[in-house]
Short mmCIF file of C-alpha atoms and ligand atoms in Angstrom, two decimals:
data_model
loop_
_atom_site.label_atom_id
_atom_site.label_comp_id
_atom_site.label_asym_id
_atom_site.label_seq_id
_atom_site.Cartn_x
_atom_site.Cartn_y
_atom_site.Cartn_z
CA UNK A 1050 44.17 3.78 15.77
CA UNK A 1051 40.71 5.12 16.55
CA UNK A 1052 38.45 4.12 13.65
CA UNK A 1053 36.93 7.62 13.54
CA UNK A 1054 40.34 9.02 12.58
CA UNK A 1055 40.45 6.82 9.49
CA UNK A 1056 37.23 8.19 8.00
CA UNK A 1057 35.79 11.67 7.56
CA UNK A 1058 33.68 13.40 10.18
CA UNK A 1059 30.46 12.99 8.19
CA UNK A 1060 30.81 9.22 8.15
CA UNK A 1061 32.06 9.10 11.74
CA UNK A 1062 29.04 11.01 13.01
CA UNK A 1063 26.46 8.94 11.11
CA UNK A 1064 23.89 7.24 13.28
CA UNK A 1065 23.42 3.57 12.42
CA UNK A 1066 20.82 3.27 9.64
CA UNK A 1067 17.64 2.70 11.70
CA UNK A 1068 16.42 -0.21 9.62
CA UNK A 1069 19.65 -2.04 10.34
CA UNK A 1070 18.86 -1.85 14.05
CA UNK A 1071 15.51 -3.46 13.34
CA UNK A 1072 17.19 -6.20 11.32
CA UNK A 1073 19.52 -6.97 14.22
CA UNK A 1074 16.62 -7.35 16.62
CA UNK A 1075 14.71 -9.53 14.17
CA UNK A 1076 17.70 -11.81 13.61
CA UNK A 1077 18.29 -12.19 17.32
CA UNK A 1078 14.68 -13.18 17.90
CA UNK A 1079 14.80 -15.69 15.04
CA UNK A 1080 17.98 -17.19 16.50
CA UNK A 1081 16.11 -17.57 19.78
CA UNK A 1082 13.52 -19.46 17.68
CA UNK A 1083 10.79 -16.91 18.39
CA UNK A 1084 8.08 -16.29 15.82
CA UNK A 1085 8.60 -12.83 14.38
CA UNK A 1086 5.99 -10.53 12.84
CA UNK A 1087 7.95 -7.93 10.98
CA UNK A 1088 6.14 -4.61 10.50
CA UNK A 1089 9.47 -2.78 10.49
CA UNK A 1090 10.66 -2.37 6.92
CA UNK A 1091 8.37 -1.39 4.06
CA UNK A 1092 9.26 -4.33 1.85
CA UNK A 1093 6.03 -6.22 1.08
CA UNK A 1094 6.75 -9.78 0.01
CA UNK A 1095 4.32 -10.30 -2.84
CA UNK A 1096 5.53 -12.44 -5.77
CA UNK A 1097 6.89 -10.38 -8.68
CA UNK A 1098 4.43 -10.21 -11.57
CA UNK A 1099 5.45 -12.98 -14.00
CA UNK A 1100 5.64 -10.84 -17.20
CA UNK A 1101 8.30 -8.69 -15.51
CA UNK A 1102 10.27 -11.78 -14.51
CA UNK A 1103 9.95 -13.13 -18.06
CA UNK A 1104 11.16 -9.85 -19.58
CA UNK A 1105 14.17 -9.80 -17.26
CA UNK A 1106 15.02 -13.46 -17.87
CA UNK A 1107 14.83 -13.09 -21.62
CA UNK A 1108 17.44 -10.31 -21.46
CA UNK A 1109 19.94 -12.17 -19.30
CA UNK A 1110 22.25 -13.13 -22.14
CA UNK A 1111 25.50 -15.04 -22.01
CA UNK A 1112 27.51 -11.86 -22.59
CA UNK A 1113 27.67 -9.13 -20.02
CA UNK A 1114 28.00 -5.45 -20.98
CA UNK A 1115 27.94 -2.23 -19.02
CA UNK A 1116 24.51 -0.61 -18.87
CA UNK A 1117 24.24 3.09 -19.73
CA UNK A 1118 23.00 5.72 -17.27
CA UNK A 1119 20.73 7.09 -20.00
CA UNK A 1120 18.94 3.75 -20.25
CA UNK A 1121 17.44 1.90 -23.19
CA UNK A 1122 15.15 3.92 -25.50
CA UNK A 1123 12.18 1.62 -24.74
CA UNK A 1124 12.45 2.61 -21.08
CA UNK A 1125 12.32 6.33 -21.82
CA UNK A 1126 9.24 5.66 -23.94
CA UNK A 1127 7.66 3.67 -21.09
CA UNK A 1128 8.45 6.47 -18.59
CA UNK A 1129 6.83 9.12 -20.79
CA UNK A 1130 3.84 6.95 -21.55
CA UNK A 1131 3.30 6.25 -17.82
CA UNK A 1132 3.52 9.97 -16.97
CA UNK A 1133 0.94 10.74 -19.62
CA UNK A 1134 -1.45 7.91 -18.73
CA UNK A 1135 -1.26 8.24 -14.96
CA UNK A 1136 -0.93 12.03 -14.55
CA UNK A 1137 -1.77 13.56 -17.91
CA UNK A 1138 1.78 14.94 -18.16
CA UNK A 1139 2.61 15.70 -21.79
CA UNK A 1140 6.07 15.13 -23.23
CA UNK A 1141 7.73 18.51 -23.75
CA UNK A 1142 11.11 20.03 -24.48
CA UNK A 1143 11.54 20.94 -20.82
CA UNK A 1144 10.84 17.42 -19.51
CA UNK A 1145 13.40 14.67 -19.16
CA UNK A 1146 13.26 11.21 -17.60
CA UNK A 1147 16.28 9.31 -16.29
CA UNK A 1148 16.29 5.71 -15.05
CA UNK A 1149 17.59 5.07 -11.55
CA UNK A 1150 18.72 2.01 -9.66
CA UNK A 1151 15.74 2.32 -7.32
CA UNK A 1152 14.95 5.74 -5.92
CA UNK A 1153 17.20 5.55 -2.85
CA UNK A 1154 20.41 6.10 -4.81
CA UNK A 1155 18.83 8.84 -6.91
CA UNK A 1156 17.59 10.61 -3.77
CA UNK A 1157 21.09 10.40 -2.31
CA UNK A 1158 22.97 11.46 -5.43
CA UNK A 1159 20.87 14.45 -6.48
CA UNK A 1160 22.29 16.38 -3.51
CA UNK A 1161 25.73 16.15 -5.12
CA UNK A 1162 24.45 18.19 -8.07
CA UNK A 1163 22.35 20.68 -6.11
CA UNK A 1164 24.05 21.52 -2.81
CA UNK A 1165 26.12 24.64 -3.30
CA UNK A 1166 24.18 25.97 -6.30
CA UNK A 1167 24.54 29.74 -6.17
CA UNK A 1168 26.29 29.24 -2.84
CA UNK A 1169 23.10 27.82 -1.28
CA UNK A 1170 23.76 24.87 1.01
CA UNK A 1171 20.53 24.16 2.89
CA UNK A 1172 18.41 21.10 2.13
CA UNK A 1173 14.93 21.36 3.66
CA UNK A 1174 12.78 18.32 4.43
CA UNK A 1175 9.98 17.31 6.76
CA UNK A 1176 10.55 15.34 9.94
CA UNK A 1177 9.83 12.43 10.31
CA UNK A 1178 11.27 11.50 6.95
CA UNK A 1179 13.09 9.03 4.83
CA UNK A 1180 16.58 9.24 6.41
CA UNK A 1181 18.47 9.55 3.13
CA UNK A 1182 17.45 13.22 2.64
CA UNK A 1183 19.54 14.12 5.69
CA UNK A 1184 22.54 11.91 4.95
CA UNK A 1185 22.65 13.08 1.32
CA UNK A 1186 22.94 16.69 2.46
CA UNK A 1187 25.71 15.85 4.91
CA UNK A 1188 27.79 13.85 2.44
CA UNK A 1189 27.37 16.62 -0.16
CA UNK A 1190 28.75 19.18 2.30
CA UNK A 1191 25.35 20.78 2.82
CA UNK A 1192 23.20 21.65 5.80
CA UNK A 1193 20.20 19.43 6.51
CA UNK A 1194 17.20 21.43 7.70
CA UNK A 1195 14.50 19.16 9.14
CA UNK A 1196 11.12 20.78 9.78
CA UNK A 1197 8.77 19.16 12.30
CA UNK A 1198 5.63 17.83 10.68
CA UNK A 1199 2.76 17.78 13.12
CA UNK A 1200 -0.68 16.30 13.22
CA UNK A 1201 -2.20 19.75 13.77
CA UNK A 1202 -1.42 20.80 10.18
CA UNK A 1203 -1.91 17.39 8.58
CA UNK A 1204 1.86 16.68 8.54
CA UNK A 1205 2.31 19.28 5.78
CA UNK A 1206 5.69 20.82 5.12
CA UNK A 1207 5.21 24.60 4.88
CA UNK A 1208 8.57 26.23 4.09
CA UNK A 1209 7.03 29.70 3.77
CA UNK A 1210 6.83 29.73 7.58
CA UNK A 1211 10.58 29.18 8.02
CA UNK A 1212 13.07 31.94 8.98
CA UNK A 1213 13.87 34.09 5.94
CA UNK A 1214 17.58 33.28 5.95
CA UNK A 1215 16.70 29.58 5.66
CA UNK A 1216 14.30 30.24 2.80
CA UNK A 1217 16.89 32.36 1.02
CA UNK A 1218 19.71 29.85 1.42
CA UNK A 1219 17.86 26.68 0.52
CA UNK A 1220 19.26 24.90 -2.54
CA UNK A 1221 16.42 22.38 -2.61
CA UNK A 1222 13.49 21.01 -0.66
CA UNK A 1223 12.20 17.45 -0.32
CA UNK A 1224 8.45 16.86 -0.32
CA UNK A 1225 7.11 13.34 0.13
CA UNK A 1226 3.36 12.95 -0.33
CA UNK A 1227 1.94 10.37 0.14
CA UNK A 1228 4.18 10.50 3.17
CA UNK A 1229 6.26 7.81 4.80
CA UNK A 1230 5.73 7.29 7.71
CA UNK A 1231 2.52 9.21 8.48
CA UNK A 1232 0.51 8.26 5.36
CA UNK A 1233 -0.45 11.94 5.00
CA UNK A 1234 -1.31 13.30 1.59
CA UNK A 1235 -1.78 16.76 0.03
CA UNK A 1236 -4.05 18.28 -2.60
CA UNK A 1237 -3.51 20.32 -5.75
CA UNK A 1238 -3.70 23.63 -3.86
CA UNK A 1239 -0.80 22.55 -1.65
CA UNK A 1240 1.36 21.59 -4.63
CA UNK A 1241 0.61 24.89 -6.37
CA UNK A 1242 1.60 26.84 -3.25
CA UNK A 1243 4.79 24.86 -2.86
CA UNK A 1244 5.74 25.26 -6.52
CA UNK A 1245 5.02 28.98 -6.28
CA UNK A 1246 7.23 29.30 -3.21
CA UNK A 1247 10.02 27.34 -4.94
CA UNK A 1248 9.85 29.65 -7.94
CA UNK A 1249 9.84 32.79 -5.81
CA UNK A 1250 12.77 31.59 -3.70
CA UNK A 1251 14.58 29.77 -6.51
CA UNK A 1252 14.57 26.45 -4.65
CA UNK A 1253 14.57 23.10 -6.48
CA UNK A 1254 11.50 21.04 -5.59
CA UNK A 1255 12.39 17.38 -5.16
CA UNK A 1256 9.26 15.30 -4.90
CA UNK A 1257 9.71 11.81 -3.48
CA UNK A 1258 6.79 10.09 -5.21
CA UNK A 1259 7.68 6.59 -4.07
CA UNK A 1260 4.09 5.93 -2.86
CA UNK A 1261 2.17 7.86 -5.51
CA UNK A 1262 0.59 4.64 -6.85
CA UNK A 1263 -0.09 3.06 -3.47
CA UNK A 1264 -3.56 4.39 -2.75
CA UNK A 1265 -6.88 3.02 -1.56
CA UNK A 1266 -8.03 0.49 -4.14
CA UNK A 1267 -11.47 2.15 -4.11
CA UNK A 1268 -9.84 5.01 -6.06
CA UNK A 1269 -9.28 2.62 -8.98
CA UNK A 1270 -12.95 3.16 -9.74
CA UNK A 1271 -12.97 5.86 -12.46
CA UNK A 1272 -15.56 7.84 -10.48
CA UNK A 1273 -13.02 8.11 -7.62
CA UNK A 1274 -9.92 8.81 -9.65
CA UNK A 1275 -9.81 12.44 -8.53
CA UNK A 1276 -8.81 11.07 -5.10
CA UNK A 1277 -5.60 9.46 -6.38
CA UNK A 1278 -2.35 11.05 -5.18
CA UNK A 1279 -0.79 13.76 -7.37
CA UNK A 1280 2.73 14.73 -8.29
CA UNK A 1281 3.84 18.38 -8.55
CA UNK A 1282 5.24 17.53 -11.97
CA UNK A 1283 1.65 17.74 -13.21
CA UNK A 1284 1.74 21.50 -12.64
CA UNK A 1285 5.29 22.50 -13.59
CA UNK A 1286 8.57 21.12 -14.81
CA UNK A 1287 10.34 24.37 -13.88
CA UNK A 1288 12.72 23.46 -11.02
CA UNK A 1289 10.66 20.35 -10.21
CA UNK A 1290 12.01 16.80 -10.16
CA UNK A 1291 9.93 13.78 -9.26
CA UNK A 1292 11.53 10.60 -7.94
CA UNK A 1293 9.44 7.56 -8.73
CA UNK A 1294 10.06 3.93 -7.94
CA UNK A 1295 9.02 0.46 -8.98
CA UNK A 1296 9.73 -0.84 -5.48
CA UNK A 1297 6.32 -0.31 -3.89
CA UNK A 1298 4.41 0.08 -7.17
CA UNK A 1299 5.56 -3.19 -8.71
CA UNK A 1300 7.36 -5.03 -5.90
CA UNK A 1301 10.80 -4.72 -7.53
CA UNK A 1302 12.64 -3.79 -4.33
CA UNK A 1303 15.34 -6.40 -4.92
CA UNK A 1304 15.91 -5.54 -8.59
CA UNK A 1305 16.31 -1.78 -8.01
CA UNK A 1306 14.44 0.27 -10.58
CA UNK A 1307 13.07 3.79 -10.49
CA UNK A 1308 13.07 7.01 -12.46
CA UNK A 1309 13.70 10.69 -12.10
CA UNK A 1310 11.45 12.91 -14.15
CA UNK A 1311 11.45 16.67 -14.41
CA UNK A 1312 13.36 19.78 -15.37
CA UNK A 1313 15.71 18.92 -18.24
CA UNK A 1314 17.98 21.85 -17.32
CA UNK A 1315 18.83 20.01 -14.09
CA UNK A 1316 18.58 16.38 -15.16
CA UNK A 1317 20.80 16.74 -18.24
CA UNK A 1318 23.87 17.95 -16.33
CA UNK A 1319 23.00 15.59 -13.49
CA UNK A 1320 23.06 12.67 -15.94
CA UNK A 1321 26.62 13.67 -16.84
CA UNK A 1322 27.48 13.50 -13.15
CA UNK A 1323 25.69 10.15 -12.77
CA UNK A 1324 28.08 8.59 -15.28
CA UNK A 1325 30.65 8.82 -12.47
CA UNK A 1326 28.58 7.22 -9.73
CA UNK A 1327 28.28 3.63 -11.01
CA UNK A 1328 24.51 3.66 -10.63
CA UNK A 1329 23.25 2.56 -14.05
CA UNK A 1330 20.34 0.17 -13.72
CA UNK A 1331 21.35 -3.25 -15.20
CA UNK A 1332 19.96 -3.58 -18.73
CA UNK A 1333 17.95 -6.76 -18.00
CA UNK A 1334 16.26 -4.95 -15.10
CA UNK A 1335 15.48 -2.03 -17.42
CA UNK A 1336 13.61 -4.46 -19.66
CA UNK A 1337 11.57 -5.63 -16.66
CA UNK A 1338 10.97 -1.96 -15.79
CA UNK A 1339 9.55 -1.29 -19.28
CA UNK A 1340 6.91 -3.98 -18.66
CA UNK A 1341 6.21 -2.64 -15.16
CA UNK A 1342 5.72 1.03 -16.14
CA UNK A 1343 3.50 0.00 -19.05
CA UNK A 1344 1.02 -1.93 -16.91
CA UNK A 1345 -1.28 -0.84 -14.13
CA UNK A 1346 -3.30 -4.01 -13.60
CA UNK A 1347 -0.63 -5.69 -11.46
CA UNK A 1348 -0.41 -2.49 -9.41
CA UNK A 1349 -4.20 -2.45 -8.94
CA UNK A 1350 -3.93 -5.99 -7.58
CA UNK A 1351 -1.22 -4.92 -5.14
CA UNK A 1352 -3.37 -1.94 -4.07
CA UNK A 1353 -6.20 -4.33 -3.20
CA UNK A 1354 -3.87 -6.33 -0.97
CA UNK A 1355 -2.50 -3.22 0.76
CA UNK A 1356 -5.92 -1.64 1.21
CA UNK A 1357 -7.28 -4.79 2.83
CA UNK A 1358 -4.30 -4.93 5.19
CA UNK A 1359 -4.51 -1.24 6.09
CA UNK A 1360 -8.23 -1.41 6.87
CA UNK A 1361 -7.86 -4.63 8.85
CA UNK A 1362 -4.95 -3.37 10.94
CA UNK A 1363 -6.54 0.03 11.43
CA UNK A 1364 -9.71 -1.53 12.82
CA UNK A 1365 -7.70 -3.78 15.10
CA UNK A 1366 -5.70 -0.83 16.44
CA UNK A 1367 -8.90 1.13 17.02
CA UNK A 1368 -10.18 -1.87 18.97
CA UNK A 1369 -7.08 -1.65 21.16
CA UNK A 1370 -7.65 2.06 21.71
CA UNK A 1371 -4.48 3.01 19.83
CA UNK A 1372 -5.01 6.40 18.20
CA UNK A 1373 -4.18 6.83 14.52
CA UNK A 1374 -5.66 8.08 11.28
CA UNK A 1375 -6.41 5.38 8.71
CA UNK A 1376 -4.44 6.53 5.64
CA UNK A 1377 -5.82 6.53 2.09
CA UNK A 1378 -2.34 6.02 0.62
CA UNK A 1379 0.85 4.12 1.53
CA UNK A 1380 0.75 0.93 3.54
CA UNK A 1381 1.85 2.53 6.80
CA UNK A 1382 -0.07 3.12 9.99
CA UNK A 1383 1.31 5.94 12.12
CA UNK A 1384 -0.04 5.32 15.58
CA UNK A 1385 0.27 7.11 18.91
CA UNK A 1386 2.10 5.30 21.69
CA UNK A 1387 -0.48 4.22 24.30
CA UNK A 1388 -0.50 6.78 27.13
CA UNK A 1389 0.85 4.41 29.76
CA UNK A 1390 4.17 4.35 27.89
CA UNK A 1391 4.40 8.12 28.41
CA UNK A 1392 5.36 8.77 24.79
CA UNK A 1393 8.53 6.66 24.99
CA UNK A 1394 8.30 5.20 21.50
CA UNK A 1395 11.71 3.52 21.52
CA UNK A 1396 10.98 1.63 24.76
CA UNK A 1397 7.51 0.72 23.49
CA UNK A 1398 8.89 -0.71 20.23
CA UNK A 1399 11.83 -2.48 21.86
CA UNK A 1400 9.61 -4.11 24.49
CA UNK A 1401 7.05 -5.05 21.85
CA UNK A 1402 9.83 -6.51 19.69
CA UNK A 1403 10.72 -8.87 22.54
CA UNK A 1404 7.18 -10.27 22.06
CA UNK A 1405 8.00 -10.86 18.38
CA UNK A 1406 6.26 -7.82 16.86
CA UNK A 1407 8.70 -5.53 15.09
CA UNK A 1408 7.61 -1.92 14.54
CA UNK A 1409 9.53 1.34 14.04
CA UNK A 1410 9.64 4.03 16.73
CA UNK A 1411 9.19 7.64 15.61
CA UNK A 1412 12.59 8.58 17.05
CA UNK A 1413 14.26 6.29 14.53
CA UNK A 1414 12.37 7.86 11.65
CA UNK A 1415 13.29 11.46 12.34
CA UNK A 1416 15.42 13.78 14.41
CA UNK A 1417 12.53 15.68 16.01
CA UNK A 1418 9.73 13.13 16.15
CA UNK A 1419 8.57 11.05 19.08
CA UNK A 1420 5.46 9.56 20.62
CA UNK A 1421 4.44 7.47 17.58
CA UNK A 1422 5.26 4.10 16.09
CA UNK A 1423 4.95 2.92 12.51
CA UNK A 1424 3.51 -0.33 11.31
CA UNK A 1425 4.51 -1.23 7.75
CA UNK A 1426 1.71 -3.53 6.66
CA UNK A 1427 4.01 -6.04 5.09
CA UNK A 1428 2.83 -9.32 6.72
CA UNK A 1429 -0.25 -11.08 5.41
CA UNK A 1430 -3.67 -10.70 7.06
CA UNK A 1431 -3.48 -13.86 9.18
CA UNK A 1432 -0.09 -12.87 10.53
CA UNK A 1433 -1.33 -9.36 11.16
CA UNK A 1434 -4.24 -10.77 13.16
CA UNK A 1435 -1.83 -12.89 15.23
CA UNK A 1436 0.40 -9.87 15.79
CA UNK A 1437 -2.57 -7.74 16.90
CA UNK A 1438 -3.35 -10.35 19.57
CA UNK A 1439 0.22 -10.13 20.79
CA UNK A 1440 0.04 -6.32 20.87
CA UNK A 1441 -3.18 -6.53 22.89
CA UNK A 1442 -1.64 -8.93 25.43
CA UNK A 1443 1.46 -6.77 25.63
CA UNK A 1444 -0.53 -3.63 26.31
CA UNK A 1445 -2.73 -5.33 28.92
CA UNK A 1446 0.30 -6.73 30.68
CA UNK A 1447 1.93 -3.33 30.76
CA UNK A 1448 -1.00 -1.77 32.65
C1 PLP B 1371 9.77 7.74 1.30
C2 PLP B 1371 10.66 6.79 0.58
N1 PLP B 1371 11.40 7.24 -0.42
C3 PLP B 1371 12.23 6.44 -1.10
C4 PLP B 1371 12.36 5.10 -0.76
C5 PLP B 1371 13.34 4.28 -1.54
O1 PLP B 1371 12.75 3.30 -2.28
P1 PLP B 1371 13.52 2.51 -3.42
O2 PLP B 1371 14.97 2.83 -3.32
O3 PLP B 1371 13.26 1.08 -3.12
O4 PLP B 1371 12.96 2.97 -4.70
C6 PLP B 1371 11.61 4.57 0.28
C7 PLP B 1371 11.74 3.18 0.66
O5 PLP B 1371 11.18 2.67 1.60
C8 PLP B 1371 10.72 5.44 0.97
O6 PLP B 1371 9.96 5.02 1.98
#
């Protein structure tokens, strides 16, 4: 029997998860005993800060019990304290925080509570984007609505320019600044406009703040702190939910820890729903998360590493004549495909991968994007330098 007849149409029509394609290529190259420089997936391999490891180890007892979706009280305290310290967000009756098992699952599952509210089924998001916004809408029976983000407007998502029927039928909108993959960021005025639009149109603002703490290490200087990325939660909890993560902030990608913070009127019923999903963060990981949210020094050290890599790679790309803007947040470079490749980002990345340098083509990071490739500055500086030499040779050879 045709496999597609055994599953539903949403699953049958899913494109392979783009990162899995990259993994396949990488594994093939490794099998062929080629040296691989992997700038594909944003998973920086920096040792986990020891106090987090210690906290987790000390809570791995000999009995095993189910964790709760609400989380341990110490974690809620750490969430609230982080929000206050980092963003000046005061605890209030309207604010709630909920632990997540990394932000990916929470991004996926929120659609199940929001799609269909008041009959509204559209989920708006920018393109290129984290692919889970789209798949979450589809699995929840909603309508994904990608909006092209272009360089000409700083990759800003501006829903007020969309057709009125889309604006009126949107259940929620995803914003993601600092933005993966472009590294773009927005200012307070943008957030205020977006919040205002959400309130006028009664749309839930979902802010993917995965990279909010990954900014230029120069901004750690108190005189530069006004340049640090913002979250819309600083300006309103009304119909705003922020999705934060310890993956990039604290390097806990493998342990899976994040939080949702925002409008209690949404998160409280959503928590009830989450009890069905099997997504409670293991208790020992929650203890590691408490340590992680309570400390910024280890994050400042990670920022230094990322900033050095971003500046180094950006200079190297400039030297090769590859156009891009050097971002002040995230660890991604979003670069234009050299003109001789005629904008064919997939061919560029596949051919470059054969040389051992894995990067992500724009087409795999969105439905409407093309002509760019993304470098996740995951490898160390020496490896990045080696990879840049390979990119240079590859481009020269392709002339
Ligand atoms: C924009 C964005 N959002 C969310 C995530 C999910 O991160 P995690 O599930 O590790 O918290 C990622 C991961 O790369 C991302 O790039």
